[in-house]
Coordinates of C-alpha atoms in Angstrom, one line a residue:
M158 CA 94.4 152.5 209.0
L159 CA 91.6 150.3 207.7
S160 CA 88.0 151.3 208.4
T161 CA 85.4 148.9 209.7
Y162 CA 82.8 150.0 207.3
E163 CA 84.6 150.8 204.0
R164 CA 87.2 149.3 201.7
W165 CA 89.0 150.5 198.6
V166 CA 89.4 148.1 195.7
S167 CA 91.8 148.6 192.8
F168 CA 91.3 147.4 189.2
F169 CA 94.0 145.2 187.5
D170 CA 94.4 142.9 184.6
F171 CA 95.7 139.4 185.5
A172 CA 97.5 138.0 182.4
F173 CA 98.1 134.2 182.3
Q174 CA 100.6 132.7 179.8
P175 CA 102.4 129.3 179.7
T176 CA 106.0 129.5 181.0
H177 CA 107.3 127.5 178.0
A178 CA 107.2 129.2 174.6
A179 CA 106.1 126.0 172.8
A180 CA 103.3 125.1 175.3
P181 CA 99.7 125.3 174.3
D182 CA 97.5 127.9 175.8
I183 CA 96.1 127.0 179.2
P184 CA 92.4 127.8 179.6
V185 CA 91.7 130.1 182.6
S186 CA 89.2 127.5 183.8
D187 CA 92.0 124.9 184.2
I188 CA 94.2 127.5 185.9
L189 CA 91.5 128.4 188.5
R190 CA 90.4 124.8 189.0
N191 CA 94.0 123.6 189.7
L192 CA 94.5 126.5 192.0
K193 CA 91.3 125.8 194.0
N194 CA 92.4 122.1 194.3
L195 CA 95.6 123.4 195.9
V196 CA 93.7 125.7 198.3
D197 CA 91.2 122.9 199.2
A198 CA 94.2 120.6 200.1
G199 CA 95.5 123.3 202.5
N200 CA 98.7 123.7 200.5
A201 CA 98.3 127.3 199.2
V202 CA 100.8 128.8 201.6
R203 CA 104.4 130.2 201.4
L204 CA 106.8 131.3 204.1
Y205 CA 109.1 134.3 203.8
N206 CA 111.8 136.1 205.9
Q207 CA 113.2 133.0 207.6
G208 CA 109.7 131.8 208.4
T209 CA 108.5 134.9 210.1
R210 CA 106.0 135.9 207.4
A211 CA 103.3 133.7 205.9
V212 CA 101.1 134.4 202.9
R213 CA 98.3 132.0 202.1
I214 CA 95.1 131.6 200.1
S215 CA 92.9 130.8 203.1
E216 CA 89.7 130.4 201.0
M217 CA 88.7 130.3 197.3
T218 CA 85.4 129.9 195.6
Y219 CA 85.2 128.8 192.0
K220 CA 83.7 126.0 189.9
V221 CA 84.1 125.6 186.1
G222 CA 81.5 127.8 184.4
D223 CA 81.5 130.5 187.0
S224 CA 81.9 134.1 185.7
E225 CA 84.5 134.9 188.4
A226 CA 86.7 133.4 191.1
I227 CA 87.3 134.9 194.5
L228 CA 90.4 134.4 196.6
L229 CA 90.9 135.4 200.2
I230 CA 94.6 136.2 200.6
Q231 CA 95.9 136.3 204.2
L232 CA 99.3 137.7 205.3
C233 CA 100.6 137.0 208.8
D234 CA 103.8 138.8 209.9
K235 CA 105.5 137.8 213.2
N236 CA 107.6 141.0 213.0
G237 CA 104.7 143.3 212.8
S238 CA 104.3 145.8 215.7
D239 CA 101.8 144.9 218.4
P240 CA 98.5 146.7 218.1
V241 CA 98.0 149.7 220.3
F242 CA 94.6 151.0 221.5
G243 CA 94.0 154.5 222.8
E244 CA 91.3 155.8 225.0
L245 CA 89.7 158.7 223.1
T246 CA 89.2 161.2 226.0
T247 CA 92.3 160.5 228.1
G248 CA 94.8 159.4 225.5
Q249 CA 95.8 156.4 227.7
L250 CA 97.3 153.6 225.6
R251 CA 97.0 149.8 225.8
V252 CA 99.3 147.5 224.0
E253 CA 97.9 144.1 223.0
P254 CA 101.0 141.7 222.8
K255 CA 101.1 138.9 220.3
L256 CA 101.2 135.4 221.8
A257 CA 103.9 132.8 220.9
G258 CA 103.8 131.9 217.3
E259 CA 101.4 134.7 216.3
G260 CA 101.8 137.5 213.8
I261 CA 99.9 140.6 212.8
A262 CA 97.4 139.4 210.2
V263 CA 95.6 141.2 207.3
S264 CA 93.5 139.8 204.5
S265 CA 92.6 140.9 201.0
H266 CA 89.8 139.7 198.7
V267 CA 90.8 139.2 195.1
M268 CA 88.1 138.7 192.4
I269 CA 89.2 137.4 189.0
S270 CA 86.8 137.6 186.0
T271 CA 86.8 134.5 183.7
S272 CA 86.0 136.7 180.7
I273 CA 88.9 137.9 178.5
V274 CA 89.3 141.6 178.5
Q275 CA 88.3 143.1 175.1
H276 CA 91.2 143.5 172.6
T277 CA 93.5 141.2 174.6
A278 CA 94.3 137.5 174.3
D279 CA 95.0 136.6 177.9
H280 CA 94.0 139.4 180.2
F281 CA 91.3 139.0 182.8
K282 CA 89.9 141.9 184.8
T283 CA 90.6 141.6 188.5
L284 CA 89.6 143.5 191.6
V285 CA 91.9 143.6 194.6
E286 CA 90.9 144.8 198.0
T287 CA 93.5 147.4 199.1
V288 CA 95.1 146.6 202.5
P289 CA 98.5 147.5 203.9
G290 CA 101.1 144.9 203.3
I291 CA 99.4 143.0 200.4
S292 CA 100.5 144.9 197.3
K293 CA 101.1 143.9 193.7
S294 CA 104.8 143.2 194.6
I295 CA 103.6 140.6 197.1
L296 CA 100.7 139.2 195.1
Q297 CA 102.5 138.5 191.8
P298 CA 105.4 136.3 193.1
F299 CA 103.2 134.6 195.7
L300 CA 100.5 133.6 193.1
N301 CA 103.2 132.5 190.6
A302 CA 104.6 130.2 193.3
M303 CA 101.1 128.8 193.9
L304 CA 100.5 128.2 190.2
R305 CA 103.8 126.3 190.0
E306 CA 102.6 124.1 192.9
A307 CA 99.1 123.7 191.4
F308 CA 100.6 122.4 188.1
T309 CA 103.2 120.1 189.5
G310 CA 103.6 117.0 187.3
Q311 CA 101.7 118.4 184.3
E312 CA 103.5 118.1 181.0
F313 CA 103.0 118.6 177.2
K314 CA 104.8 117.2 174.2
N315 CA 107.0 119.9 172.5
P316 CA 105.9 119.7 168.8
A317 CA 109.4 120.7 167.7
T318 CA 111.6 118.4 169.8
K319 CA 109.0 115.7 170.7
A320 CA 110.3 115.9 174.2
M321 CA 108.0 116.1 177.3
C322 CA 108.1 119.5 178.9
Q323 CA 106.6 121.0 182.0
L324 CA 103.2 122.7 181.5
K325 CA 102.5 125.5 183.9
P326 CA 101.2 129.1 183.7
K327 CA 102.8 132.3 184.9
L328 CA 101.0 135.5 186.0
E329 CA 101.7 139.1 185.2
I330 CA 99.7 141.8 186.9
F331 CA 99.0 145.0 185.0
S332 CA 97.2 148.1 186.1
H333 CA 93.7 148.3 184.5
G334 CA 94.3 151.8 183.2
S335 CA 90.9 153.4 183.0
Q336 CA 91.3 156.7 184.8
T337 CA 93.2 159.8 183.6
L338 CA 94.9 161.9 186.2
L339 CA 92.1 164.5 186.0
D340 CA 89.5 161.7 186.6
T341 CA 91.5 160.6 189.6
L342 CA 91.8 164.2 191.0
K343 CA 88.1 165.0 190.5
G344 CA 86.8 165.8 194.0
A345 CA 90.3 165.5 195.5
K346 CA 92.2 168.0 197.6
L347 CA 95.8 168.7 196.3
H348 CA 98.4 168.9 199.1
N349 CA 101.7 169.4 197.4
V350 CA 103.5 168.8 194.1
K351 CA 107.1 167.7 194.2
L352 CA 109.7 167.8 191.4
V353 CA 112.3 165.1 191.9
S354 CA 115.6 164.4 190.2
T355 CA 117.5 161.1 190.8
R356 CA 120.4 162.0 188.5
K357 CA 123.7 162.0 190.2
Q358 CA 125.3 165.5 190.5
G359 CA 128.9 166.6 190.7
G360 CA 130.6 169.7 192.1
M361 CA 129.2 170.9 195.4
D362 CA 126.7 168.1 195.5
K363 CA 129.4 165.5 195.9
T364 CA 132.0 164.9 198.7
A365 CA 134.5 162.2 199.4
Y366 CA 131.9 160.4 201.5
T367 CA 128.6 161.2 199.9
E368 CA 126.9 161.3 196.5
L369 CA 123.6 163.0 195.9
A370 CA 120.9 160.3 195.3
E371 CA 117.9 162.6 195.0
R372 CA 117.2 166.3 194.7
S373 CA 113.7 167.7 195.1
V374 CA 111.7 170.9 195.2
R375 CA 108.2 170.8 196.8
Y376 CA 105.4 173.2 196.0
K377 CA 102.7 173.4 198.8
I378 CA 99.2 174.0 197.5
I379 CA 97.8 176.9 199.6
K380 CA 94.6 177.4 197.6
Q381 CA 92.6 174.7 195.9
P382 CA 92.3 175.3 192.1
P383 CA 89.1 174.2 190.3
L384 CA 89.4 171.0 188.3
A385 CA 89.9 172.8 185.0
D386 CA 92.9 174.7 186.5
K387 CA 94.4 171.6 188.1
K388 CA 95.4 170.4 184.6
R389 CA 97.0 173.7 183.8
L390 CA 98.8 174.0 187.1
L391 CA 100.3 170.5 186.8
E392 CA 101.3 171.1 183.2
I393 CA 103.1 174.3 184.3
L394 CA 105.0 172.5 187.1
R395 CA 105.8 169.6 184.8
K396 CA 107.3 171.9 182.2
K397 CA 109.2 173.8 185.0
G398 CA 110.7 170.6 186.2
Q399 CA 111.6 169.5 182.6
Q400 CA 113.5 172.8 182.0
S401 CA 115.3 172.5 185.4
G402 CA 116.5 169.0 184.9
F403 CA 114.0 167.2 187.2
S404 CA 113.0 163.7 186.1
K405 CA 109.7 163.1 187.9
V406 CA 106.6 164.9 189.2
S407 CA 105.0 163.5 192.4
I408 CA 101.5 164.7 193.3
S409 CA 100.2 164.3 196.8
Y410 CA 96.4 164.4 197.3
S411 CA 93.5 163.2 199.5
K412 CA 90.1 162.0 198.4
D413 CA 87.2 160.4 200.3
G414 CA 89.3 160.3 203.4
R415 CA 92.1 158.5 201.7
Q416 CA 95.6 160.0 201.2
A417 CA 97.6 158.9 198.1
S418 CA 100.2 160.1 195.6
L419 CA 100.7 159.8 191.9
D420 CA 104.0 160.0 189.9
L421 CA 104.5 161.4 186.4
D422 CA 107.6 161.1 184.3
R423 CA 108.7 164.5 183.1
N424 CA 107.8 163.6 179.5
E425 CA 104.4 162.2 180.3
D426 CA 101.2 164.1 179.6
A427 CA 99.1 164.6 182.7
A428 CA 96.0 164.8 180.6
T429 CA 96.4 161.5 178.8
K430 CA 98.4 159.1 181.1
L431 CA 96.2 156.4 182.6
F432 CA 96.3 155.3 186.2
T433 CA 95.0 152.3 188.1
K434 CA 91.3 152.8 188.8
S435 CA 90.2 152.6 192.4
E436 CA 86.7 152.6 193.9
K437 CA 85.5 152.9 197.5
I438 CA 83.0 150.3 198.8
I439 CA 80.7 151.2 201.7
L440 CA 79.7 148.3 203.9
G441 CA 76.7 148.1 206.1
S442 CA 78.1 145.2 208.1
G443 CA 81.6 145.5 209.7
I444 CA 84.7 143.9 208.2
N445 CA 87.7 142.9 210.2
Q446 CA 91.4 143.8 209.4
C447 CA 91.8 140.0 208.7
E448 CA 88.8 137.8 207.8
S449 CA 88.9 134.1 208.2
T450 CA 86.2 133.5 205.5
I451 CA 85.1 135.5 202.4
H452 CA 83.1 138.5 203.5
Q453 CA 79.7 138.1 201.8
E454 CA 78.7 141.8 201.5
L455 CA 82.1 142.8 200.1
E456 CA 82.0 139.9 197.6
T457 CA 78.6 141.0 196.4
K458 CA 79.7 144.6 195.9
M459 CA 82.9 143.6 194.2
K460 CA 80.9 141.6 191.8
G461 CA 78.8 144.7 191.0
L462 CA 82.0 146.6 190.2
L463 CA 83.5 143.8 188.1

C-alpha cells in the first residue's frame, strides 16, 4: 500500500520516433507542446474495459524552452475493490462504498527531461512515480494514443513519393539501466531465490487433461549473507539451475520497507546485468493516493533526481 509520506520513483528512457519511416524527426519540444494542448483542451483521456476504466492526463506543465515536462497521470477503475479501513486496537472494519459512477483512483507523476540522453539520438530520461495500477504496460499504449490525438491532421510530404503522409510520433519506454543487481541488493534483505522452468515436460508430468506449464524450486534464505557473498550465492544457484534445466532465476527481497523481485535469465550474469533504477523520496507534506493537481514537493524532489 502507498505511504502518505514517501514515494518510489523509477528511472526510464522515453524514446520518441516518427511512425512513418520517411518522416522528418519531430523535435521533443513539438511533441510536448502538442501534448499539452491536448491536455489543456480536456481531451487527454481514454476509456478501457467497456468504459469501466479511465486513464487521463489530468494536468501537465510545460512550455517551450523548459528543461522538463511533468504530467499527472490519473487512473480511475470502477471495478476496483471498495476501500476498507480497520480500527488498529479492535480490528473492526469499515467499508467505504463507491458512489454511482465512481471508481478507485490513483495518480502518478511523470517527469520527462527535454535533454537527449548521452550517446542516444532520441532517448529522454524520465522519472515515473511508482503506484499500483499505473505500470509501463499501461503508460506506453495510453501515451501513444494521446500522441496520435495530439498530432491529428499533421502531415509531411514524402520525399520519395511526393505524397502527403501523416506526421505523428510514437513512444517506446526503456528501462534506464543504471543499477547492477548488487547495487540493487545493497542494504536489502533476501527472502528467497526461486529456480523456474517454463519448458513443457513429458512423461509423468503430462496427463490426458493437463500439461506442465511451470516447474520451480524455491530456496528460502535462512541467514543473510554479506553483500560480497550475495553475488557468490546467486551465481551458485544460477549455475545449479542451468545444470538442472531451469530457465530463470527469480530473487525476492525487501529494501527500505518495500518488497520486490528481480528475474535473471539462466545465461545472464548477475554481476553485469543492469536493472531499472529506483529511488525513494521522503515527503514532509502528505501525498494522497490520487492527487487532483501536481504535488509541488514531489515535483521539486523529482527534479533533483532528474
